[in-house]
Coordinates of C-alpha atoms and ligand atoms in Angstrom, one line a residue:
Chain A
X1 CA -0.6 8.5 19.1
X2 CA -0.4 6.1 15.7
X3 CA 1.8 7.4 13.4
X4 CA 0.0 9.5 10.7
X5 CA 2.9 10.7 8.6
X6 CA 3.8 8.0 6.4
X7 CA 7.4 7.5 5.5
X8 CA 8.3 5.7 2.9
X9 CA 12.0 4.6 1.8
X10 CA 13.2 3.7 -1.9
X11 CA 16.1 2.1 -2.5
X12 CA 16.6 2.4 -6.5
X13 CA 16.9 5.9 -7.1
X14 CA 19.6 8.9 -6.3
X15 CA 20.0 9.6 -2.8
X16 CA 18.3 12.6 -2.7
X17 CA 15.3 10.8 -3.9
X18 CA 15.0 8.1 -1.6
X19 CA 13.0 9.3 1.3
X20 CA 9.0 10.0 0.5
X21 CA 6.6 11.4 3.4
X22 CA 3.2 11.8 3.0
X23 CA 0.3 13.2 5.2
X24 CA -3.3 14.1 4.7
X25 CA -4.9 16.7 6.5
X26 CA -8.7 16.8 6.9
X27 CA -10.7 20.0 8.1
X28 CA -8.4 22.7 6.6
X29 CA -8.9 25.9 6.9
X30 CA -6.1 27.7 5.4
X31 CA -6.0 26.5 1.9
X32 CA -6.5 30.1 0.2
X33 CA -3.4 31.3 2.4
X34 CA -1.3 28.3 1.6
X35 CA -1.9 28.5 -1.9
X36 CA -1.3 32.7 -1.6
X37 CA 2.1 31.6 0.0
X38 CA 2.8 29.2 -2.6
X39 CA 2.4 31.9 -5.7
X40 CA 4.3 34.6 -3.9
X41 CA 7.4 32.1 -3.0
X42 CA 7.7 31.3 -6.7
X43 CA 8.7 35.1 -7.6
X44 CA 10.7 36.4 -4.4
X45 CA 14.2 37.1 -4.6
X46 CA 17.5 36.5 -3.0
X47 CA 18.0 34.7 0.3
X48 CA 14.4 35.1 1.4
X49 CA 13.0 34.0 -1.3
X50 CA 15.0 30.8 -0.9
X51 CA 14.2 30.4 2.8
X52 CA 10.2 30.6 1.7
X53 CA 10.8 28.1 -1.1
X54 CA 12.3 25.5 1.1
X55 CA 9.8 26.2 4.3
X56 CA 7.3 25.5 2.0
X57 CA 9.0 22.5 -0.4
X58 CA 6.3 20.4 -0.8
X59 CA 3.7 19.0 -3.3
X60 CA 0.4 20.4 -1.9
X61 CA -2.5 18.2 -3.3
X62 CA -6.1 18.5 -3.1
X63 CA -7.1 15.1 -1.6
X64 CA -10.8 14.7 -3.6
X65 CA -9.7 13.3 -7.0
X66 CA -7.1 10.5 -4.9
X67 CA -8.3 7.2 -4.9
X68 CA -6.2 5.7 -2.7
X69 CA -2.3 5.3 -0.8
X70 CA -1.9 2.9 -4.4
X71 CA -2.7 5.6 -6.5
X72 CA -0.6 8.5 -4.9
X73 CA 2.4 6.3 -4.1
X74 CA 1.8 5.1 -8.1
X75 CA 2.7 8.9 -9.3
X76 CA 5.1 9.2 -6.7
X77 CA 7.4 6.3 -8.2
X78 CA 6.9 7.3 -11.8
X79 CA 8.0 10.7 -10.7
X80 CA 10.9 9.5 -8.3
X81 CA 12.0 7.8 -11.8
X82 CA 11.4 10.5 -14.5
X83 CA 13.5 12.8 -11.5
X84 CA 16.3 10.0 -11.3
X85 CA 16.8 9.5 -15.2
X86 CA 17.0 13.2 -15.5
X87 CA 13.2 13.5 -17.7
X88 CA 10.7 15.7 -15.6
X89 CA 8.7 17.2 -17.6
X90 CA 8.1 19.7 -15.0
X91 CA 10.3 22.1 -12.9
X92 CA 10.8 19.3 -9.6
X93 CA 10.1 16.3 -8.7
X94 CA 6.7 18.0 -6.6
X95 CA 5.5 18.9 -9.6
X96 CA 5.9 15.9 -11.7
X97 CA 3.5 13.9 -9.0
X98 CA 0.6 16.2 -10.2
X99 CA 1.7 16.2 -13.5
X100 CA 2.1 12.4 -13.5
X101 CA -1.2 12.2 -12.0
X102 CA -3.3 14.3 -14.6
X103 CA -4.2 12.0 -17.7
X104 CA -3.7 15.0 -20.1
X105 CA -0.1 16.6 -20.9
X106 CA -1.3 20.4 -19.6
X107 CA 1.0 21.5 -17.2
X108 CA -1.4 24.1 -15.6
X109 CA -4.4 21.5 -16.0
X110 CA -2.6 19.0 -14.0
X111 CA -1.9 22.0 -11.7
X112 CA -5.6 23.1 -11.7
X113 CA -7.1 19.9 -10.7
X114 CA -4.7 18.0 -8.2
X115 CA -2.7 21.0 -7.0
X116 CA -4.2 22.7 -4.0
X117 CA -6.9 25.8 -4.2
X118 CA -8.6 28.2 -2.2
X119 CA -11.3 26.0 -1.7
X120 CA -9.2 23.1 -0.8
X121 CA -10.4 21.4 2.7
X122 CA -8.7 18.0 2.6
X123 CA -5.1 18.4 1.6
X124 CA -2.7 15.2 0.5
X125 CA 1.2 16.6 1.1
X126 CA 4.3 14.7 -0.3
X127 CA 7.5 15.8 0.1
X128 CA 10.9 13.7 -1.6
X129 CA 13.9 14.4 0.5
X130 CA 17.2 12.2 1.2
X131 CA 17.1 10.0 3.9
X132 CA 17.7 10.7 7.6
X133 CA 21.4 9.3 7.4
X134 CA 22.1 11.3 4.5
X135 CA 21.3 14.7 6.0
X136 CA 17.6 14.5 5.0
X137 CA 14.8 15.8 7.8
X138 CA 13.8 13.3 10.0
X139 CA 9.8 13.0 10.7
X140 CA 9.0 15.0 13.5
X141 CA 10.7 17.5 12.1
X142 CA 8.3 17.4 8.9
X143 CA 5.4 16.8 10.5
X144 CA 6.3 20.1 12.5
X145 CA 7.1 22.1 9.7
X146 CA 3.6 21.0 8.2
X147 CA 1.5 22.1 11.3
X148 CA 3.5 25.4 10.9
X149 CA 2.2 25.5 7.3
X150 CA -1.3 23.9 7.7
X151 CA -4.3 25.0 9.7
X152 CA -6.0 21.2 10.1
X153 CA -5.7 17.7 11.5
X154 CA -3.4 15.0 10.0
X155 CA -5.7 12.1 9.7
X156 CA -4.5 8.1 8.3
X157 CA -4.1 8.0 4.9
X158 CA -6.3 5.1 3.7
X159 CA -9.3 6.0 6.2
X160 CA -9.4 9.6 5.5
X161 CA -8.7 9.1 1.5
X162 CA -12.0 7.0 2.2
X163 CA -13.9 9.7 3.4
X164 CA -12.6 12.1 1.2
X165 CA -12.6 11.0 -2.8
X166 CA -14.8 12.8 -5.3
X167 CA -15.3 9.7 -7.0
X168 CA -17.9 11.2 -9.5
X169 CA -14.5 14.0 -9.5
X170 CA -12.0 11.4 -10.4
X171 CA -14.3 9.6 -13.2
X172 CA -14.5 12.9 -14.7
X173 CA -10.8 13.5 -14.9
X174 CA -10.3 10.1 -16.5
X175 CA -13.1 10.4 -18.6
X176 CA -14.2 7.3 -17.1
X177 CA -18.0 8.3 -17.8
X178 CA -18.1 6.3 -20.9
X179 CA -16.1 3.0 -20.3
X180 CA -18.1 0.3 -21.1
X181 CA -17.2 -1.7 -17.4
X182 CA -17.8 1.4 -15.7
X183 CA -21.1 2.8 -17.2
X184 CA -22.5 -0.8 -16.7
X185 CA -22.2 -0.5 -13.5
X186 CA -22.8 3.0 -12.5
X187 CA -26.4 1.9 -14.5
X188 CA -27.7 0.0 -11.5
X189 CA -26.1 1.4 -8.5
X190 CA -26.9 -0.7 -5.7
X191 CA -24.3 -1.4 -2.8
X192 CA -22.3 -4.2 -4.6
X193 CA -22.4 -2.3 -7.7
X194 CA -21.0 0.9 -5.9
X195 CA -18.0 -0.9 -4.4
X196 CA -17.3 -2.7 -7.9
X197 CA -17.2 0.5 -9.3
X198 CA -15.1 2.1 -7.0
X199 CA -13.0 -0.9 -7.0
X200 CA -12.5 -0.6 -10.8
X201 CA -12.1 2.8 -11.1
X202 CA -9.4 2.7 -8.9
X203 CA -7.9 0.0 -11.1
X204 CA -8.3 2.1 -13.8
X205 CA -6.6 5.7 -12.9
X206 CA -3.8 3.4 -11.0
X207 CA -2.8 2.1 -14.3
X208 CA -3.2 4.9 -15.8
X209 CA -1.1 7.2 -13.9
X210 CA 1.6 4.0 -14.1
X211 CA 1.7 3.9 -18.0
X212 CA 1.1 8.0 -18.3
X213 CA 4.9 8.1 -19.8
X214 CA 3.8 5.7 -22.6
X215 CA 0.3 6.9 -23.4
X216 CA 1.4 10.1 -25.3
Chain B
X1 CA 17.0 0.2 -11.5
X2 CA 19.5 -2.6 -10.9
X3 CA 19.1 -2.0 -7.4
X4 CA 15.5 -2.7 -7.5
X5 CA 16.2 -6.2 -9.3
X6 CA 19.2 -7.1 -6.6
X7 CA 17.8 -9.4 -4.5
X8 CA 14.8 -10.0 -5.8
X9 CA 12.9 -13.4 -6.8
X10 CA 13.4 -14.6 -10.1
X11 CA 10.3 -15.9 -11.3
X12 CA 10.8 -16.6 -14.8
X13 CA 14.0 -16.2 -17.3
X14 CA 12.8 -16.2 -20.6
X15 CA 14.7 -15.0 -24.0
X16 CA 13.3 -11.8 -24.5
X17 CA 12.6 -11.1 -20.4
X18 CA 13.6 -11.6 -16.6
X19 CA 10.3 -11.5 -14.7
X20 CA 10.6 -10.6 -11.4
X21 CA 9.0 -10.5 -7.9
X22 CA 9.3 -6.6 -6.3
X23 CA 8.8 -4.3 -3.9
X24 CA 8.6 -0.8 -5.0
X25 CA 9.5 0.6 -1.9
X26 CA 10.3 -0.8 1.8
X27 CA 7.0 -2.5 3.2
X28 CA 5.0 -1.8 -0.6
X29 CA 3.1 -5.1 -1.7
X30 CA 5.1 -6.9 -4.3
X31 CA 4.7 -6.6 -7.5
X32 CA 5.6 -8.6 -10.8
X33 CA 8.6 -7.1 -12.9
X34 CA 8.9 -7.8 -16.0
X35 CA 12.4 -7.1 -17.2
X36 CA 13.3 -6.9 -20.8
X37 CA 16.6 -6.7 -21.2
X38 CA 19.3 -5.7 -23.4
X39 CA 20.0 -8.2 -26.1
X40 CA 23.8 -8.7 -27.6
X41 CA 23.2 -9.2 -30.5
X42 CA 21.1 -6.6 -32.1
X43 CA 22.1 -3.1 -32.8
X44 CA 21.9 -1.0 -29.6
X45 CA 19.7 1.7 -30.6
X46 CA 17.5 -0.6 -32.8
X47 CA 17.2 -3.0 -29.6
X48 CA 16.1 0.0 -27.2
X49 CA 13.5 1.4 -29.1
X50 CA 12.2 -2.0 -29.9
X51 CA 12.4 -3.0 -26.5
X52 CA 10.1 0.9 -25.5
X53 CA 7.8 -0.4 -28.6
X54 CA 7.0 -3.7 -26.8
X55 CA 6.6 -2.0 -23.1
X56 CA 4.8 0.4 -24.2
X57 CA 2.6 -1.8 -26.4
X58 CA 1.8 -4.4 -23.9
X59 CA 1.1 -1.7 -21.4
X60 CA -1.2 -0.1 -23.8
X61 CA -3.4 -3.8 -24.6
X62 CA -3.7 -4.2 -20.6
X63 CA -5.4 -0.5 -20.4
X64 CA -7.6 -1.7 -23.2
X65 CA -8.7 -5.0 -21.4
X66 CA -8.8 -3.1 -17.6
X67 CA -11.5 -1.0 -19.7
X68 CA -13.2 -3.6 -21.8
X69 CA -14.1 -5.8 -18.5
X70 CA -11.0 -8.8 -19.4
X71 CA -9.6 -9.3 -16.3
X72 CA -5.9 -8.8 -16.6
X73 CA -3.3 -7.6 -13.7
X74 CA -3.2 -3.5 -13.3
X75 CA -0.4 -1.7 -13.9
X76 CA 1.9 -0.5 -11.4
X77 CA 4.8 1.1 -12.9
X78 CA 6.2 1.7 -16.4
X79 CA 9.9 2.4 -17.1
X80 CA 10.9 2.4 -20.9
X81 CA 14.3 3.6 -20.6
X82 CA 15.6 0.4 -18.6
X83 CA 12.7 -2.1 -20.2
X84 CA 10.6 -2.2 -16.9
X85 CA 6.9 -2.9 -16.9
X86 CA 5.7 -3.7 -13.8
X87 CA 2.3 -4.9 -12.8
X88 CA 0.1 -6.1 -9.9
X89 CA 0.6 -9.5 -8.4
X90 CA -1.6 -12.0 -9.2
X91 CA -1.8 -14.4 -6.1
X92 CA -3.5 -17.6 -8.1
X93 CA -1.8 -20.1 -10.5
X94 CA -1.2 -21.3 -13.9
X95 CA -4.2 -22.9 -15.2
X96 CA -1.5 -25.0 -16.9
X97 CA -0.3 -25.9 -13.3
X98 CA -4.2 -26.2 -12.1
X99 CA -4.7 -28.6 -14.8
X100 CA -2.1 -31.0 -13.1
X101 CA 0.1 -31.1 -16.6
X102 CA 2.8 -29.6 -14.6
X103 CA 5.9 -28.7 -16.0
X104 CA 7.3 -29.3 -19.2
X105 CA 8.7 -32.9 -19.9
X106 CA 6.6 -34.2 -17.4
X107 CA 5.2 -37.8 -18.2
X108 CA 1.9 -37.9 -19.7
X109 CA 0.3 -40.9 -18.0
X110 CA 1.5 -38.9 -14.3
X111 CA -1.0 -36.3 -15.0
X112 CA -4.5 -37.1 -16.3
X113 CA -7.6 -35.5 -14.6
X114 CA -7.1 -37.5 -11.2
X115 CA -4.9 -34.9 -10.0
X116 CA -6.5 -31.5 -11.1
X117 CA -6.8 -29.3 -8.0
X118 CA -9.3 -26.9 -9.6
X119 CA -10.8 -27.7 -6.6
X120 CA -9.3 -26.0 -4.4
X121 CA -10.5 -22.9 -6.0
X122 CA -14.1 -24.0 -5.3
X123 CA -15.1 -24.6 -8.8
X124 CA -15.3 -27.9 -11.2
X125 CA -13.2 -28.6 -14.2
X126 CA -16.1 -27.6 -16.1
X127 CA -16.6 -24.1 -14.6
X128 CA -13.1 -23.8 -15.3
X129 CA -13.4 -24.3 -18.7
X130 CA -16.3 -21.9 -19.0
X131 CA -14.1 -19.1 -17.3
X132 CA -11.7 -19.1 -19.6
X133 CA -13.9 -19.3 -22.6
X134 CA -15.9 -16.4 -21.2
X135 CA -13.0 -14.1 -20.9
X136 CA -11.1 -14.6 -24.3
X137 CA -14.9 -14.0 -25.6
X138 CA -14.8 -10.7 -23.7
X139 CA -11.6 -10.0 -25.2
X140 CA -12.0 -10.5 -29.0
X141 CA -15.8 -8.9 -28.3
X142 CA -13.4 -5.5 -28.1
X143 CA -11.0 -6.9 -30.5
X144 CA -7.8 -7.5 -28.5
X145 CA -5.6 -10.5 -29.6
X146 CA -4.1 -12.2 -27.4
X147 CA -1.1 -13.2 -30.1
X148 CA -0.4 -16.2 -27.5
X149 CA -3.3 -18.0 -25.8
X150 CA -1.8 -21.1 -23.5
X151 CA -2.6 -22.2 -20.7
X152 CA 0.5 -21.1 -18.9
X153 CA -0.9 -17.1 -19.7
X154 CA -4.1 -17.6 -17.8
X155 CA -4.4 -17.4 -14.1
X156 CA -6.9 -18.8 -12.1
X157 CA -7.2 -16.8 -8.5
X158 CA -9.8 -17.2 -5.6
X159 CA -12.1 -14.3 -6.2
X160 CA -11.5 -11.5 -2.7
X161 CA -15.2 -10.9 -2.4
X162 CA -17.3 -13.8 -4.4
X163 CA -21.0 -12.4 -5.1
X164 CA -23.6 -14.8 -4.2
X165 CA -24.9 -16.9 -7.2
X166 CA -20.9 -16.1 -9.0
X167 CA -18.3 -18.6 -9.0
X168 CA -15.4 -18.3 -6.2
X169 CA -12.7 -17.9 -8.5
X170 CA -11.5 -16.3 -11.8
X171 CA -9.8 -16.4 -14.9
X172 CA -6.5 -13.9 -15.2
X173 CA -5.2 -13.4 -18.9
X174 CA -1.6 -12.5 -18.7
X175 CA 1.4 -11.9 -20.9
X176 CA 0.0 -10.0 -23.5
X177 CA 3.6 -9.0 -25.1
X178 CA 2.6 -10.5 -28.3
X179 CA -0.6 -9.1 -28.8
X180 CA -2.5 -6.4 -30.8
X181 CA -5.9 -4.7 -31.9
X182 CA -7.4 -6.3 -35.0
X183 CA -11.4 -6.5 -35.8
X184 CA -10.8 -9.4 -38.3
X185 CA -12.5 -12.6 -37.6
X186 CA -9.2 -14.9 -38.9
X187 CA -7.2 -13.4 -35.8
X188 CA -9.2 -14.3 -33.6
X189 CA -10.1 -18.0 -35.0
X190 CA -6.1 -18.4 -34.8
X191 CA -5.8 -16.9 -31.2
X192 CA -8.5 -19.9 -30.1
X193 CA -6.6 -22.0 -32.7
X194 CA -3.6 -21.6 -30.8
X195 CA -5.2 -22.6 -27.6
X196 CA -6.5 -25.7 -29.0
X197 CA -3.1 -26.8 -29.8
X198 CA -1.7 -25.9 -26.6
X199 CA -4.9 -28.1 -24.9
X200 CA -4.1 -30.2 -27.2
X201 CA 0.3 -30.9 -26.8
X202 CA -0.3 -30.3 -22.5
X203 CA -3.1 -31.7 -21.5
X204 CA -4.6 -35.7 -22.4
X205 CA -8.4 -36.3 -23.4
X206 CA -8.1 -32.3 -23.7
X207 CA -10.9 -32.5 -26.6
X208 CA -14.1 -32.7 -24.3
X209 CA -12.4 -29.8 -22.3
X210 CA -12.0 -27.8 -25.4
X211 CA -15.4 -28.1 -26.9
X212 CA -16.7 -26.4 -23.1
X213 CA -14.6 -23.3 -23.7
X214 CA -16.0 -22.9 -27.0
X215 CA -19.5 -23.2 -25.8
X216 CA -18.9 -20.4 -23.2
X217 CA -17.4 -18.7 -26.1
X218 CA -20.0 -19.1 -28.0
X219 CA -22.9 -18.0 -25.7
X220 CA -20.7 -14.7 -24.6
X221 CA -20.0 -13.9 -28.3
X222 CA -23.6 -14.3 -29.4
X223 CA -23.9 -12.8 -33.4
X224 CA -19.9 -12.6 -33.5
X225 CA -19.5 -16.3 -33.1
X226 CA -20.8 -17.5 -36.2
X227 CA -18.2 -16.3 -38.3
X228 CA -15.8 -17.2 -35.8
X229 CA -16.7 -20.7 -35.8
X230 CA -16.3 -21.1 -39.9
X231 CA -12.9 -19.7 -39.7
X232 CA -11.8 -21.9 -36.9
X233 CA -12.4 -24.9 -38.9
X234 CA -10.6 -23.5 -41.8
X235 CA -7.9 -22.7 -39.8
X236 CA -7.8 -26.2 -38.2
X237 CA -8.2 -27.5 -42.2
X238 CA -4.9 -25.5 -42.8
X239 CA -3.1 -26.6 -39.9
X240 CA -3.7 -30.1 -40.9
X241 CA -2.6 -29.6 -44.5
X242 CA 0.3 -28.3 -42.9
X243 CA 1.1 -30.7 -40.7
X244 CA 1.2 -33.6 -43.1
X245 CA 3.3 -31.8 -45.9
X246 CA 5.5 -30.9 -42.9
Ligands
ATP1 N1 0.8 -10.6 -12.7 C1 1.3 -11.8 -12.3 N2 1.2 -12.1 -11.0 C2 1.8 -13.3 -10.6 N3 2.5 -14.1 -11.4 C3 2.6 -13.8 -12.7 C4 2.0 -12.6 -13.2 N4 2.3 -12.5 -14.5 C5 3.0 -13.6 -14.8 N5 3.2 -14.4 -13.7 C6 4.0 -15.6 -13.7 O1 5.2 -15.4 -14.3 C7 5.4 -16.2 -15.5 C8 5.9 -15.4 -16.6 O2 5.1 -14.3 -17.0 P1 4.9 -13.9 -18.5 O3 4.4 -15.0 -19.2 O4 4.1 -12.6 -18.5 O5 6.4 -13.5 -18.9 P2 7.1 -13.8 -20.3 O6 8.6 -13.7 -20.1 O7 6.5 -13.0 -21.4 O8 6.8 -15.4 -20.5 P3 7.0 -16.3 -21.8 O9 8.4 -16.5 -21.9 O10 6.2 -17.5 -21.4 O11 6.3 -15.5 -22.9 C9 4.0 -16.7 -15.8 O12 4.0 -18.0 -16.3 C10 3.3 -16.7 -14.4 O13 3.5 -17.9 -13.7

């Protein structure tokens, strides 16, 4: 079986920033659940309520407005940093990656458009832990806990984001409409034109969510 | 931070910056780092939000070209507090280098047009020099400066999917730490101005090859060229002047 949970290791930030895994899920059929879980962790108290926090310690995305592993693993470094310099603008590192992700400072936009909903059938999770040598959960491990969480199949990153981007969603988001490159090519969409496009949109919302601290 | 520079290739040491090549994360493609660091001599709180101002400001003037069709490299990762920028690898090469002029101090007669490998790119010297007037054309056409057009900021790389009937390779404006937004047409008669010197000091018989980028120029910057034109030659009046008082 190929490897489907992607792990990925960074050696410039705090320890207990250093280990990244993602997954996507295709076919989901829990999202409403998941995101009922989610809300009801957030106010329960006492030892329970910190069991069900950490079960489900994660950054749940909706997959449609994700371009590509470039652009996740974009927000995922520009959160990793804000989290190691001590700036989130959000409550954890999870919630900075949608944060980072959404062009607008709205907390509950950025939320609302890349954070999982009820309608949600193509999930993108991230989780941030410390690495396997430093006490942090080792891959099977999170890949169990997911399947526990997630009614769906973990599918490879790059060929299911392929399948799954809204790109008419993510040039919306951006407000990518109206760009002069963009609109001239979205003007005569033929089969070269539509992989330009997509080519340079992706271009676009990566270096966007890169420079997002410096936009403001 | 420092732990992401440990190790890496040093590309470039300049005054103002350490440029670096990067990998973001174990297995990532690498990426180019530009590192400004601290500097001595200025006042340290002066000196950090200057250095945020320029990051932030060069990072702002690729965005504008990504989005006004100037090819430039993307942007991969922005870190003010340490003077980071970091931005997507171009795999091409100086068209300073492509010229043959080579590096600095290198004797003139060695270089001449015998040993251009433009070539290997799969275009002429001449389709070179149209590149690169097209796309500083596209760039004043939404009023970006450059601030410092030579021909070691411009890239030439093979193109990853060329479309039948388009040249096999394209032109890369990079380094724009010195530029800015400006509508007037005497900024960007001294960006080209600046070229033409640096044609000029680098590269022999550069004078034929000059007049080509300003034709592409030309034709891409239809109406706007005019007035262009007439301040060029005012500019190159004043540089004269200058030169022979100086
Ligand atoms: N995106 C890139 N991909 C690959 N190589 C690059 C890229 N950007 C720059 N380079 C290489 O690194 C060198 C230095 O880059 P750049 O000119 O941006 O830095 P700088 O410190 O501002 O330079 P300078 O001191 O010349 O102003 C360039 O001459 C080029 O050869």
């Amino acid at each position: 079986m190929p490897v489907l949970l992607e792990h990925l290791w960074y050696a410039n930030v705090r320890t207990d920033l250093q280990t990244v895994y993602i997954a996507l899920f295709a076919n989901v059929a829990n999202a409403a659940a998941i995101r009922n879980r989610i809300v009801a962790a957030a106010s329960l108290r006492g030892e329970e309520g910190e069991r069900e926090r950490n079960e489900i310690n994660f950054a749940f995305l909706d997959a449609r407005p994700i371009t590509s592993r470039l652009h996740i693993s974009t927000a995922i470094y520009q959160a990793l940093v804000a989290a190691d310099q001590g700036s989130l603008r959000t409550k954890t590192v999870h919630s900075e990656i949608l944060w980072t992700l959404n062009p607008s400072n709205n907390i509950s936009e950025s939320i609302k458009r890349f954070g999982i909903s009820s309608t949600s059938t193509s999930l993108l999770v991230v989780h941030v832990c410390s690495p396997v040598n430093a006490g942090g959960p080792a891959p099977a491990e999170v890949a169990q806990r997911l399947r526990f969480i997630i009614r769906g199949d973990m599918v490879d990153l790059d060929a299911g984001l392929e399948r799954v981007t809204d790109w008419d969603l993510v040039k919306k988001y951006y407000k990518l409409q109206t760009d002069p490159v963009i609109s001239a090519l979205s003007a005569k969409p033929d089969r070269s034109n539509r992989e330009k496009e997509r080519e340079l949109v992706n271009e676009l919302v990566v270096s966007a969510v890169a420079m997002k601290c410096v936009m403001s | 931070m420092d732990r992401l520079l440990e190790g890496a290739q040093v590309i470039q040491q300049g005054a103002e910056a350490r440029v670096y090549k990067v990998s973001l994360h174990a297995n990532a493609a690498p990426i180019l780092l530009k590192h400004r660091f601290a500097k001595q001599y200025r006042h340290p709180t002066l000196d950090a939000s200057l250095t945020k101002a320029r990051v932030a400001g060069e990072a702002r003037a690729l965005m504008k070209c990504l989005k006004s069709g100037v090819r430039v490299p993307g942007i991969r990762m922005v870190d003010v507090e340490n003077g980071c920028l970091g931005l997507e690898w171009v795999e091409g090469m100086s068209v300073r280098k492509v010229l043959g002029s080579g590096e600095e101090g290198e004797e003139l007669e060695e270089v001449g047009v015998g040993r251009v490998s433009v070539g290997e790119f799969g275009i002429g010297l001449e389709m070179l020099m149209v590149l690169i007037g097209e796309s500083i054309a596209q760039m004043h056409l939404f009023d970006i400066i450059h601030g410092d057009l030579t021909t070691s900021n411009m890239m030439l790389r093979r193109v990853s999917k060329p479309q039948p009937g388009s040249p096999p390779a394209e032109i890369v404006l990079i380094d724009f730490g010195l530029s800015f937004m400006s509508t007037l047409v005497e900024d960007k008669a001294v960006d080209l101005y600046v070229l033409e010197r640096a044609f000029a000091s680098t590269h022999p018989d550069s004078e034929p090859m000059f007049a080509k980028v300003l034709d592409a120029y030309a034709k891409r910057s239809g109406k706007a060229w005019e007035g262009v034109k007439r301040r060029l030659e005012d500019v190159r009046l004043r540089g004269r002047k200058r030169s022979m008082v100086g």
